Structures are given as structure tokens and as C-alpha cells.
Amino acid sequence: MSQPLVLDGRIVAKAVESDLQQRVKVLVEKTGVTPVLATIIVGSNPASQTYVKMKGNACLRVGIEPRKIELPEETTTEELLAVIEELNQDERVSGILLQHPVPRQIDEQKCFNSIALDKDTDGVNTASFGSVTMGGNGFKCATPYSIMTILKYYNVELSGKHAVVIGRSPILGKPVSMLLLNENATVTICHSRTKNLPEIVKTADIVVACVGKAKFVQKEWLKEGVVLVDAGYNAGNVGDIDLENCAEISSAYTPVPGGVGPCTIAMLMSQTVESAERKYLDI
Ligand code: NAP
């Protein structure tokens, strides 16, 4: 078999960012408006702090103004809802990101669902999911959107292909399944109660792994020539697919690191710019 194609998320992210720089320039020239991304971080989870910093840096690279709102660990659902409502009302804000995870006392989905749909640029509101699923213009969940953008950038054929998604979380497995379905893939969604997982995976033309278990998908489960998308990010910088062994029988794969992750932030940037364009350029 020929060498598999590396679906490099860093290259895609760079291309997306360079397009966004131009679009922000046009927006500022035409309207004088700089888009603002408001990021709410509750508590001091070190991984979340790192992600928020990375997102802030990405904002600066493309010309978005980052606004960071830090709330204490003991914040209640009501207090967080009040902060989101203020941002919903703030004319200057184009996108609102509530960094996941929030402390346990907070009803996360209730807070996600309170984000105004036209500012839900991380695509976490249940109504955004519904809109996207039905082919509407709601904002997509960032990581699934990253996966779809990478597949499109590398011209991976989806129509009529059997895509097996392993995982059904609200931010990954479910939304990516709907996006694949909308691109005419035949989609099977697997989860922890799925029986005969290896047999199902063996029938896949495309495997999307979003399990949260290091090196979970094994070479013996795969059909030769399969496309591998590894959304996992586990301790030790490893994904949910045993890529060391699996990559060689695939036709294409997303590496970890350097695959789905880097492009996810670019998608958040993209939808924040789009939100501002919709409002101010009437696109
Ligand atoms: P999650 O909420 O923990 O969901 C994991 C899913 O995997 C669940 O649907 C679960 O099934 C399923 N699962 C668990 N064990 C399984 C098994 N033995 N067989 C089949 N399915 C099984 O995780 P998540 O938030 O979707 O994240 C998944 C991975 O993606 C993690 O590694 C995370 O770090 C990574 N991630 C990456 C990005 C990025 O931007 N790159 C963003 C978010 C997450 P049940 O529903 O039955 O429990």
C-alpha cells in the first residue's frame, strides 16, 4: 500500500486563520467594528486556563478582540446565567465561549442553552445543534466542525461512505455524526453499550474516534484503506486510536498532536467572525 495521507490540522488551521485575517480587515474597514470574543472561565482548572490562553492568542492573530471573564470556583448557576445574559445584551460582543468543564455545582447545559444563538460561536446550545442537524444556519460545535473542515480541505469523499463514530457526547460524537450524515455519509454511532464494536468498525470507510480512551482503536479492527479521524486527546499526547500501528493500513489519518485539536480553535475564530459579518455586513 502507498503511504497514508497525513490530514494535518495545523496546515488547515493556518489556511483558515489567514482567510479570517482578511475578512476581519474588510469588516473593520467597512464598519469600524472589531469582533469581540468573550470567554468565560469559572475556577482555576489549569488545562482550561491553557485552552483559554490559546484561544486568546488565536483571537489576536486574526484580529478579534479577546475579552476574558474570570469567575470564582464557587460561582452558582444563577450567577453564571446573569453574566451570560449581560454578554447576550452587549452589542459589542460577537461570540460567547463558556470554557468547559465548569465546576460541578453548575448546570452546564442550562448555561450553554442560555447563550444567544447568534453569539453561540462554540456551538454548544441545544438549539444550535438542532439547527445544524436540520441543515439550518446555526453555529456548529467547534470540534466536529474542525473534523469536517479537515476532511473537506483534503477532499476526503464522504458521500455514500460508511462512517463509524465511536462516542456520542453532546460536544463531539453526536454533532459530528449529524454533520457527516448531512454530507451523505451512512453513519453508525457507537458507544459504551455497543455490542461487537470491532466487527462494526471493520465495515467502516471512515472511523471517527471520540472515546476519551488512549489508543483504544486497534489495527485488527480496521479495513485496509480506512480514513482515520482521531479526536481524542489523552495524557501523554496520545489520541483514541493506536496510530502507531493503525496509520499504516489507513489511506489517510489525522495525527495526534497536530490533527483535530489545532483546527478546533480556528473554527471558534471562524464562527466569531461570521457572527460579526452576519450582524454588520448583513451576510
Ligand atoms: P466523553 O463525553 O467522555 O464521551 C466519550 C464517549 O465515548 C461516550 O459517548 C461513551 O459512551 C463512549 N465510550 C466510552 N467507552 C467506550 C467503549 N468502551 N466503547 C465504545 N464507546 C465508549 O468524551 P468527549 O468529551 O466526547 O471527548 C472524547 C475525546 O475527545 C477525549 O479524548 C477528549 O480529550 C477529546 N476532545 C478533543 C477535543 C479537540 O478539540 N481536539 C475537544 C473535545 C474533546 P456512553 O455515551 O455510552 O458513555
Coordinates of C-alpha atoms and ligand atoms in Angstrom, one line a residue:
M1 CA 0.0 0.0 0.0
S2 CA 1.1 3.6 -0.7
Q3 CA 1.9 5.9 2.2
P4 CA -1.2 7.2 4.0
L5 CA -2.0 10.9 3.6
V6 CA -1.5 12.9 6.8
L7 CA -4.5 15.1 7.4
D8 CA -2.6 17.9 9.1
G9 CA -4.8 20.1 11.2
R10 CA -2.1 22.7 11.7
I11 CA -2.0 23.4 7.9
V12 CA -5.8 23.7 7.8
A13 CA -5.8 26.0 10.8
K14 CA -3.2 28.3 9.2
A15 CA -5.2 28.5 6.0
V16 CA -8.4 29.3 7.9
E17 CA -6.7 31.9 10.0
S18 CA -5.2 33.6 7.0
D19 CA -8.6 33.8 5.4
L20 CA -10.0 35.2 8.7
Q21 CA -7.3 37.9 8.9
Q22 CA -8.5 39.2 5.5
R23 CA -12.2 39.1 6.5
V24 CA -11.6 40.9 9.7
K25 CA -9.7 43.6 7.8
V26 CA -12.6 44.1 5.5
L27 CA -15.1 44.2 8.4
V28 CA -13.1 46.8 10.2
E29 CA -12.6 48.9 7.1
K30 CA -16.3 48.8 6.1
T31 CA -17.9 49.1 9.5
G32 CA -15.2 50.2 12.0
V33 CA -16.2 47.2 14.1
T34 CA -13.7 44.8 15.6
P35 CA -15.4 41.5 16.6
V36 CA -15.2 40.6 20.3
L37 CA -15.0 37.0 21.6
A38 CA -16.0 36.9 25.3
T39 CA -14.6 33.9 27.1
I40 CA -15.9 32.9 30.5
I41 CA -13.7 30.7 32.7
V42 CA -15.0 29.5 36.0
G43 CA -12.5 28.4 38.6
S44 CA -8.8 27.6 38.1
N45 CA -8.6 24.3 36.2
P46 CA -5.0 24.5 34.8
A47 CA -6.0 22.8 31.4
S48 CA -8.8 25.3 31.0
Q49 CA -6.5 28.2 31.7
T50 CA -4.2 26.9 29.0
Y51 CA -7.0 26.5 26.4
V52 CA -8.3 30.0 27.2
K53 CA -4.9 31.4 26.7
M54 CA -4.5 29.6 23.4
K55 CA -7.9 30.9 22.3
G56 CA -6.9 34.5 23.3
N57 CA -3.7 34.2 21.3
A58 CA -5.7 32.9 18.2
C59 CA -8.0 35.9 18.6
L60 CA -5.1 38.3 18.5
R61 CA -3.6 36.5 15.4
V62 CA -6.8 37.0 13.3
G63 CA -7.8 40.4 14.7
I64 CA -10.6 39.5 17.1
E65 CA -10.6 41.3 20.4
P66 CA -10.5 38.7 23.2
R67 CA -12.4 39.5 26.4
K68 CA -11.7 37.2 29.3
I69 CA -14.2 36.9 32.2
E70 CA -12.9 35.0 35.2
L71 CA -15.3 33.8 37.8
P72 CA -14.6 32.1 41.2
E73 CA -14.8 28.4 41.7
E74 CA -17.9 28.7 43.9
T75 CA -20.0 30.6 41.2
T76 CA -23.6 29.4 41.1
T77 CA -25.6 28.6 38.0
E78 CA -27.7 31.7 38.6
E79 CA -24.6 33.9 38.8
L80 CA -23.2 32.4 35.6
L81 CA -26.6 32.8 33.8
A82 CA -26.6 36.5 34.8
V83 CA -23.1 37.0 33.3
I84 CA -24.1 35.3 30.1
E85 CA -27.2 37.4 29.9
E86 CA -25.1 40.6 30.2
L87 CA -22.9 39.4 27.3
N88 CA -26.0 38.4 25.3
Q89 CA -27.2 42.1 25.6
D90 CA -23.8 43.6 24.9
E91 CA -23.8 44.9 21.4
R92 CA -20.0 44.8 21.1
V93 CA -19.8 41.0 21.7
S94 CA -20.0 38.7 18.7
G95 CA -19.2 35.4 20.3
I96 CA -19.5 33.9 23.8
L97 CA -17.5 30.9 24.9
L98 CA -18.1 29.2 28.2
Q99 CA -15.0 27.2 28.8
H100 CA -15.8 23.5 29.6
P101 CA -15.7 22.0 32.1
V102 CA -17.4 24.2 34.8
P103 CA -17.4 23.3 38.5
R104 CA -19.8 20.5 39.5
Q105 CA -22.4 22.7 41.2
I106 CA -23.1 24.5 37.9
D107 CA -25.8 23.2 35.5
E108 CA -23.6 23.4 32.4
Q109 CA -26.1 22.6 29.7
K110 CA -28.6 25.2 31.2
C111 CA -25.8 27.8 30.9
F112 CA -24.9 26.7 27.3
N113 CA -28.6 26.9 26.4
S114 CA -28.8 30.5 27.7
I115 CA -26.1 31.7 25.2
A116 CA -27.9 33.7 22.5
L117 CA -28.0 31.7 19.3
D118 CA -26.4 34.5 17.2
K119 CA -23.4 34.6 19.6
D120 CA -23.1 30.8 20.2
T121 CA -19.9 30.6 18.2
D122 CA -18.7 27.5 20.0
G123 CA -22.0 25.8 19.0
V124 CA -22.9 24.4 22.4
N125 CA -26.6 25.5 22.7
T126 CA -29.0 22.6 22.1
A127 CA -30.9 24.8 19.7
S128 CA -27.7 25.4 17.6
F129 CA -27.3 21.6 17.4
G130 CA -31.0 21.3 16.3
S131 CA -30.5 23.9 13.6
V132 CA -27.3 22.4 12.3
T133 CA -28.8 18.9 12.3
M134 CA -31.7 20.2 10.2
G135 CA -29.4 22.0 7.8
G136 CA -30.1 25.5 9.2
N137 CA -27.5 28.2 9.7
G138 CA -26.9 27.7 13.5
F139 CA -23.3 27.7 14.6
K140 CA -21.6 24.3 14.6
C141 CA -19.9 22.7 17.6
A142 CA -16.2 23.6 17.2
T143 CA -14.5 20.2 17.3
P144 CA -17.0 18.5 14.9
Y145 CA -16.7 21.5 12.6
S146 CA -12.9 21.1 12.8
I147 CA -13.2 17.5 11.7
M148 CA -15.4 18.4 8.8
T149 CA -13.2 21.2 7.7
I150 CA -10.1 19.0 7.7
L151 CA -11.9 16.3 5.7
K152 CA -13.1 18.9 3.2
Y153 CA -9.7 20.6 2.9
Y154 CA -8.1 17.2 1.9
N155 CA -11.0 16.3 -0.4
V156 CA -11.9 13.2 1.5
E157 CA -15.0 11.7 -0.2
L158 CA -17.9 11.3 2.3
S159 CA -21.0 10.8 0.1
G160 CA -22.1 7.1 0.3
K161 CA -19.2 6.2 2.6
H162 CA -19.8 4.3 5.8
A163 CA -18.6 6.5 8.7
V164 CA -18.4 4.8 12.1
V165 CA -18.3 7.3 15.0
I166 CA -17.2 5.9 18.3
G167 CA -18.6 8.2 21.1
R168 CA -21.9 10.1 21.4
S169 CA -21.1 13.0 23.6
P170 CA -23.1 16.3 23.1
I171 CA -19.9 18.2 22.0
L172 CA -18.4 15.6 19.8
G173 CA -19.9 12.2 18.9
K174 CA -23.5 13.3 18.3
P175 CA -22.8 16.6 16.4
V176 CA -20.1 15.1 14.2
S177 CA -22.5 12.2 13.3
M178 CA -25.1 14.7 12.1
L179 CA -22.6 16.7 10.1
L180 CA -21.4 13.5 8.4
L181 CA -25.0 12.5 7.7
N182 CA -25.6 15.9 6.2
E183 CA -22.7 15.2 3.8
N184 CA -24.5 12.0 2.8
A185 CA -22.3 9.5 4.7
T186 CA -24.0 6.5 6.1
V187 CA -23.4 6.9 9.8
T188 CA -23.2 4.4 12.6
I189 CA -22.9 5.8 16.1
C190 CA -21.2 3.5 18.7
H191 CA -21.0 4.0 22.4
S192 CA -20.2 2.1 25.6
R193 CA -23.2 -0.3 25.3
T194 CA -22.5 -1.1 21.6
K195 CA -22.0 -4.8 21.1
N196 CA -19.4 -6.2 18.6
L197 CA -17.6 -2.9 18.2
P198 CA -14.6 -4.3 16.4
E199 CA -16.9 -6.0 13.8
I200 CA -18.8 -2.7 13.2
V201 CA -15.6 -0.8 12.9
K202 CA -14.3 -3.3 10.4
T203 CA -17.0 -2.2 8.0
A204 CA -16.1 1.5 8.2
D205 CA -14.7 3.5 5.3
I206 CA -14.1 6.4 7.9
V207 CA -13.6 6.0 11.6
V208 CA -14.1 8.9 13.9
A209 CA -12.8 8.1 17.4
C210 CA -14.1 10.3 20.2
V211 CA -14.0 7.9 23.1
G212 CA -11.6 9.6 25.6
K213 CA -9.5 6.4 26.0
A214 CA -5.9 6.3 25.0
K215 CA -5.1 4.2 21.9
F216 CA -8.5 2.5 22.1
V217 CA -9.0 1.6 18.4
Q218 CA -6.8 -1.3 17.3
K219 CA -5.3 -2.2 14.0
E220 CA -7.1 -5.6 13.8
W221 CA -10.5 -3.8 13.8
L222 CA -9.8 -1.8 10.7
K223 CA -10.4 -2.3 7.0
E224 CA -7.4 -1.6 4.7
G225 CA -7.6 1.9 3.2
V226 CA -9.8 3.3 6.0
V227 CA -9.7 7.0 6.8
L228 CA -8.9 7.6 10.5
V229 CA -10.0 10.7 12.4
D230 CA -8.7 10.8 15.9
A231 CA -10.5 13.5 18.0
G232 CA -9.0 12.0 21.3
Y233 CA -6.6 13.9 23.4
N234 CA -5.3 11.9 26.3
A235 CA -2.5 12.1 28.8
G236 CA 0.9 11.7 27.2
N237 CA -0.3 13.5 24.0
V238 CA -2.0 10.4 22.6
G239 CA -5.3 10.0 20.8
D240 CA -8.1 7.5 20.9
I241 CA -6.6 5.4 18.0
D242 CA -3.4 3.4 18.3
L243 CA -2.0 5.4 15.5
E244 CA 1.5 3.9 15.7
N245 CA 0.1 0.7 14.5
C246 CA -3.1 1.7 12.7
A247 CA -1.8 4.5 10.5
E248 CA 0.0 2.1 8.1
I249 CA -3.2 0.4 6.9
S250 CA -5.1 3.6 6.5
S251 CA -5.3 5.7 3.4
A252 CA -5.4 8.9 5.5
Y253 CA -5.3 9.9 9.1
T254 CA -5.3 12.8 11.5
P255 CA -2.2 12.8 13.7
V256 CA -2.2 13.4 17.4
P257 CA -1.0 16.0 18.2
G258 CA -1.4 18.2 15.1
G259 CA -4.7 16.9 13.8
V260 CA -8.2 17.8 15.0
G261 CA -7.1 19.9 18.1
P262 CA -5.3 22.8 16.4
C263 CA -8.1 23.3 13.9
T264 CA -10.8 23.4 16.6
I265 CA -9.7 26.8 17.9
A266 CA -9.6 28.1 14.3
M267 CA -13.3 27.1 13.9
L268 CA -14.3 29.1 17.0
M269 CA -12.5 32.1 15.5
S270 CA -14.2 31.5 12.1
Q271 CA -17.7 31.4 13.6
T272 CA -17.0 34.5 15.7
V273 CA -16.0 36.4 12.6
E274 CA -19.1 35.0 10.8
S275 CA -21.3 36.2 13.6
A276 CA -19.9 39.8 13.2
E277 CA -20.3 39.6 9.5
R278 CA -23.9 38.5 9.7
K279 CA -24.7 41.4 12.1
Y280 CA -22.7 44.2 10.5
L281 CA -22.3 43.2 6.8
D282 CA -25.7 41.6 6.6
I283 CA -24.2 38.4 5.1
Ligands
NAP1 P1 -17.0 11.9 26.7 O1 -18.0 12.9 27.0 O2 -16.3 11.2 27.8 O3 -17.6 10.8 25.7 C1 -17.0 9.6 25.5 C2 -17.9 8.7 24.6 O4 -17.2 7.5 24.4 C3 -19.2 8.4 25.3 O5 -20.3 8.5 24.4 C4 -19.0 6.9 25.7 O6 -20.2 6.1 25.6 C5 -18.1 6.4 24.6 N1 -17.3 5.3 25.2 C6 -16.7 5.2 26.3 N2 -16.1 3.9 26.5 C7 -16.5 3.3 25.3 C8 -16.2 1.9 24.9 N3 -15.5 1.1 25.6 N4 -16.7 1.6 23.7 C9 -17.4 2.4 22.9 N5 -17.7 3.7 23.3 C10 -17.2 4.1 24.5 O7 -15.8 12.4 25.8 P2 -15.8 13.7 24.8 O8 -15.9 14.9 25.5 O9 -16.6 13.4 23.6 O10 -14.2 13.6 24.3 C11 -13.7 12.4 23.6 C12 -12.2 12.6 23.4 O11 -12.1 13.8 22.5 C13 -11.4 12.9 24.6 O12 -10.1 12.3 24.4 C14 -11.2 14.4 24.6 O13 -10.0 14.8 25.2 C15 -11.2 14.7 23.2 N6 -11.6 16.1 22.8 C16 -10.8 16.7 21.9 C17 -11.2 18.0 21.5 C18 -10.4 18.7 20.5 O14 -10.6 19.9 20.2 N7 -9.4 18.0 19.9 C19 -12.3 18.6 22.0 C20 -13.1 17.9 22.9 C21 -12.7 16.6 23.3 P3 -21.5 6.4 26.6 O15 -22.2 7.6 26.0 O16 -22.3 5.1 26.4 O17 -21.0 6.6 27.9

